[in-house]
mmCIF file of C-alpha atoms in Angstrom:
data_model
loop_
_atom_site.group_PDB
_atom_site.id
_atom_site.type_symbol
_atom_site.label_atom_id
_atom_site.label_comp_id
_atom_site.label_asym_id
_atom_site.label_seq_id
_atom_site.Cartn_x
_atom_site.Cartn_y
_atom_site.Cartn_z
ATOM 1 C CA MET A 1 -16.350 5.762 -6.535
ATOM 2 C CA GLU A 2 -13.162 6.736 -8.323
ATOM 3 C CA LEU A 3 -10.236 8.290 -6.515
ATOM 4 C CA ILE A 4 -7.463 9.912 -8.516
ATOM 5 C CA ASN A 5 -4.227 11.245 -7.089
ATOM 6 C CA GLU A 6 -0.722 11.646 -8.468
ATOM 7 C CA PHE A 7 2.611 12.077 -6.739
ATOM 8 C CA GLU A 8 6.287 11.446 -7.387
ATOM 9 C CA VAL A 9 8.517 9.365 -5.152
ATOM 10 C CA ASP A 10 12.269 9.843 -5.175
ATOM 11 C CA ALA A 11 13.139 6.133 -5.046
ATOM 12 C CA PRO A 12 13.782 3.314 -7.517
ATOM 13 C CA LEU A 13 10.644 1.853 -9.098
ATOM 14 C CA ASP A 14 11.248 -1.657 -7.730
ATOM 15 C CA VAL A 15 11.496 -0.340 -4.163
ATOM 16 C CA VAL A 16 8.360 1.785 -4.477
ATOM 17 C CA TRP A 17 6.387 -1.040 -6.080
ATOM 18 C CA SER A 18 7.398 -3.499 -3.342
ATOM 19 C CA VAL A 19 5.994 -1.129 -0.700
ATOM 20 C CA LEU A 20 2.789 -0.354 -2.624
ATOM 21 C CA THR A 21 2.058 -4.058 -3.056
ATOM 22 C CA ASP A 22 2.832 -4.975 0.575
ATOM 23 C CA VAL A 23 -0.506 -4.617 2.367
ATOM 24 C CA GLU A 24 1.026 -4.728 5.842
ATOM 25 C CA ARG A 25 3.378 -1.843 5.013
ATOM 26 C CA ILE A 26 0.925 0.323 3.076
ATOM 27 C CA ALA A 27 -2.187 -0.003 5.301
ATOM 28 C CA PRO A 28 -0.826 2.341 8.035
ATOM 29 C CA CYS A 29 -0.359 5.032 5.358
ATOM 30 C CA LEU A 30 -4.083 5.049 4.519
ATOM 31 C CA PRO A 31 -6.188 6.976 7.060
ATOM 32 C CA GLY A 32 -8.861 4.717 8.518
ATOM 33 C CA ALA A 33 -7.444 1.535 6.983
ATOM 34 C CA GLN A 34 -7.101 -1.443 9.278
ATOM 35 C CA LEU A 35 -5.687 -4.844 8.465
ATOM 36 C CA GLN A 36 -8.112 -7.253 10.120
ATOM 37 C CA GLU A 37 -6.650 -10.622 9.210
ATOM 38 C CA VAL A 38 -3.656 -12.116 7.439
ATOM 39 C CA GLU A 39 -3.842 -15.703 6.237
ATOM 40 C CA GLY A 40 -0.947 -16.670 3.996
ATOM 41 C CA ASP A 41 -1.014 -14.343 0.993
ATOM 42 C CA GLU A 42 -4.696 -13.439 1.520
ATOM 43 C CA TYR A 43 -5.892 -10.377 3.440
#
């Protein structure tokens, strides 16, 4: 499966990237996504 979507965010790149790479912060933004377990830096 390949999902493609584009959008623009009115924020500095470093701020946006830090949110997109933070699983705990981004999971609630994805319908149906649930974070089951956090162990150190592994999810």
